[in-house]
Amino acid sequence: MASQRLSISVETFDSTKFDFAVYPLQLNSQSSSVAISSCICLTRACKITSLSRVRPVKVSRIETQFSDDFSDSWTAQSLRNQRIDVNLCGEKPDDECNVEKKHRVVKKGTKRYVGLKLSDKRNGGSRKRGNLFVYDNGFDVNYSAVGPELSLEQCNYILERIERNNGDTKALSFFDWMRKNGKLKRNLGAYVVVLRVLGRREDWDSAEGLVEELCDSYGSELDFQVFNTLIYACSKKCHADLGSKWFRKMLGLGIRPNVATFGMLLGLYRKGWNVEEAKFAFAKMRSFRIICESAYSAMITIYTRLSLYEKAEEVIGLMKEDGVVLNVENWLVLLNAYSQQGKLKEAEQVLVSMREAGFSPNIVAFNTLITGYGKASNMIAAQDMFMSIPNVGLEPDETTYCSMVEGWGRAGNYKVAKWYYEELKRLGFKPNSSNLCTILNLQAKYGDEEGALRTLDDMLKMGCQYSSILGTLLKAYERAGRVCKVPALLKDSFYQHVLVNQTSCSILVMAYVKHSLVDDAIKILGDKKWIDPIFEDNLYHLLICSCKELGHFENAVKVYTQMINTVDRPNLHISCSMIDIYSAMGQFAKGERIYLKLKSSGVALDVIAFSIVVRMYVKAGSLRDACSVLETMEQQGIAPDIYLLRDMLRIYQQCDMTDNLKDLYYKVLRNGVVWDEELYNCVINCCARALPVDELSTLFKEMLQRGFTPNTITFNVMLDVYGKSKLFKKAKDLLLMGKEQGWIDVISYNTVIAAYSRVKDFQNMTTYVRNMEFDGFSVSLEAYNCMLDAYGKEGQMKKFRSVLQRMKESSCASDHYTYNIMINIYGNQGWIDEVADVLKELRECGMGPDLYSYNTLIKAYGIAGMVEEAVDLIREMRANGIEPDRITYRNLIKALQRNDEYFEAVKWSLWMKQMELEIKQK
């Protein structure tokens, strides 16, 4: 068969034109005549090594040792080729194997067989040496018949015979005998044989020791055969790192590798897709001007497999530059490289050039192109290529049909893909796993459940495991969005497998629950035959959590109900998940029942369980119950985590439990909790009323020093704390910092304005109102209310009215607080007509008076001497569903006392005390 040299220029590369010049194969005289052939990975549907039409080229271990330049070296090849002198050997070489086979197995206690007599010629005479081998307990050396008189050739021959008969341990023993008898000096052949043994045994430390001995003995005379032996062993065992180690040591000693070295190394790197080491070895090969065709093929295959197509094409250019003679393997690798990256025009040209170069038609080449067309979804071209195969005297093989199934399947044509699939089976071929997945995916997509049943049967006949088939089936129907059809497909042996195999059972019920087939999942859980309580609890928990994550709370309840019907023992994790689910559904009573059952069963709750129960009560608005749970947790000595700590702070704040807040804060300090940004914000926000202002200020500074950013609420809380403590300078500095950092908002200005209004600092109050507008914020209703309250209480009615007018002009609607301020101010002034107008406006706007409004009106009526109207307001309040509070009664009593209605005042005072007593008793 002709060989071909690439003539593609790297600089002017045109992949559509190939100009090849034929020339005879030329190898370096120092190179081995045979190179290692790499397996070309085309696709999962097409592998070159699977076809007998292409004979792979391999390197034998003998050729890895051969050297023409080393005059004193002994090689196994030379021993195998030489004819043993009749005077040295008692039997002819052809009879040796017969002796070994005849006496290979000897039963214990039988007569000891010996074989192969060697004679020794000395001074023209001949003296018999006795039998050198014994066959009891396997093939071994007859140490009673060997002695120091044996020549190096004879010792090496014995060592080689033992090694060939799988006697690694015995070979090492005889090697030690040779060492003790001085037979290793300048005896490279013996070292090579033992290195081969050590490589098989993967005793790399001993091998390294022998290599060091050889380096000391031979120095610069050492050649590649020693390292090739070790690299060959690494290649057989797929030890890429060790192969690289020996190769680099070889280079470090200045030893020139040969063709076989690079063939083995590149083949080894191709197996593990080790691109960096492959690049290094390939570069070294070219620097030595060594041409190894399989090395180029390996590099192209590696780059193609890793989708580094540009690099693969660079190697193609280097083949031409280095004058590589293209063999069949090279041609097929080129074809695969172009097909894999979708350059099908170039691939077609490679096929044409291959034919023009005199290579016979090759089914692998056709399969490679068909696979490439399939990946590109160009099935018309793939079909044409398939039909042309018989025209060149070939027949489609198993890979051809597999590739056609894959291609039509990728194109989504179920009808044609099915035809090729059936034809593949009819011809006695076996579909590969990819074909089965492809057909099953198409059947799921197009609703061919009968075909899917046949495909499942094919999988079983091919020896696929039930669990693997189940996974493939679920993926196919999930992808098609038709999981609802799976229960009808899993019948007979499949269903029985699911019932007895807990892994398959869990996979299936998880898929059912995910796709809302809860009833089918519950049926399987009810029919299952495996018993594993721990696994079962974990499975139920996974199912419930899956429903929870999907928001299918009703399905979670169904699964939980199935569980408690079969298992009468509370599981902490499942119970907590269900409490959380019932809380999300607003069914707090059911969640509480689970908690009480869990508590009464004696199961110890952990911090997560307590957190879930606390949040349930908080969500239900039962803060006192939440506090009770926290007390139980504290009694059991369970330390809250950082998340529960924040919940506790918020609960105590909402319940106005300042002592609890203070205690919890100092407990956090003592326990050495690691503070994060959210904890700083939470503590400052919740403990603002419970801690001294200096403590809060220190905490805030510490937060800033640690690089944490306060949120806007925290910032405003600190403004409020400084304002209420009359630390206006700190408040001012903080406000300036907030403006620089972008923390400020409308509430920030409201807080500062309210602080100045409380101390009647009208100048700063109005200044910050202007600043508020200047910074782009509209004056808020809260700011207007603060100004109204401040001016009104100081009797500055002109400014009071001015603020009201400004509110109307800005279309700022009043709220209850605005009306209550007006009623209070007008009432204190005794302006009962204005109070009546405000009350009328309040009712007309649809809000109506609230508790504070009534209390303020009663006070105003008392000042105006309208006692009967004040008493009538009590009745009106109750008629409107507003229950009077202590302030209501106090304002009424003061109104009565102001107007000399002492007897009525006493009656209302006694009534108020009676009401308070009843409230306490309740």
Coordinates of N, CA and C in Angstrom, one line a residue, residues 769-770 773 779 784 787 801-812:
V769 N -36.1 71.5 57.4 CA -37.2 71.3 56.5 C -36.7 71.8 55.1
R770 N -36.0 73.0 55.1 CA -35.4 73.5 53.9 C -34.4 72.6 53.3
E773 N -35.9 69.8 51.4 CA -36.4 70.1 50.0 C -35.2 70.3 49.1
V779 N -41.4 67.8 51.3 CA -41.7 67.9 52.7 C -42.8 66.9 53.0
Y784 N -44.6 68.0 58.5 CA -45.7 69.0 58.7 C -46.4 68.8 60.1
M787 N -44.2 70.2 62.8 CA -44.2 71.7 62.9 C -45.6 72.1 63.5
R801 N -51.2 78.2 61.5 CA -52.0 78.4 60.3 C -51.2 78.4 59.0
S802 N -50.0 79.0 59.1 CA -49.1 79.1 57.9 C -48.8 77.7 57.4
V803 N -48.5 76.8 58.4 CA -48.1 75.4 58.0 C -49.3 74.7 57.4
L804 N -50.5 75.0 58.0 CA -51.7 74.4 57.4 C -51.9 74.8 56.0
Q805 N -51.7 76.1 55.7 CA -51.9 76.6 54.4 C -50.9 76.0 53.4
R806 N -49.7 75.9 53.9 CA -48.6 75.3 53.1 C -48.9 73.8 52.7
M807 N -49.5 73.1 53.7 CA -50.0 71.8 53.4 C -51.0 71.7 52.3
K808 N -52.0 72.6 52.4 CA -53.0 72.6 51.3 C -52.4 72.9 50.0
E809 N -51.5 73.9 49.9 CA -50.9 74.3 48.6 C -50.0 73.2 48.0
S810 N -49.4 72.4 48.9 CA -48.6 71.3 48.4 C -49.4 70.0 48.2
S811 N -50.8 70.1 48.4 CA -51.7 69.0 48.2 C -51.3 67.8 49.1
C812 N -50.8 68.1 50.3 CA -50.4 67.0 51.2 C -51.6 66.7 52.1

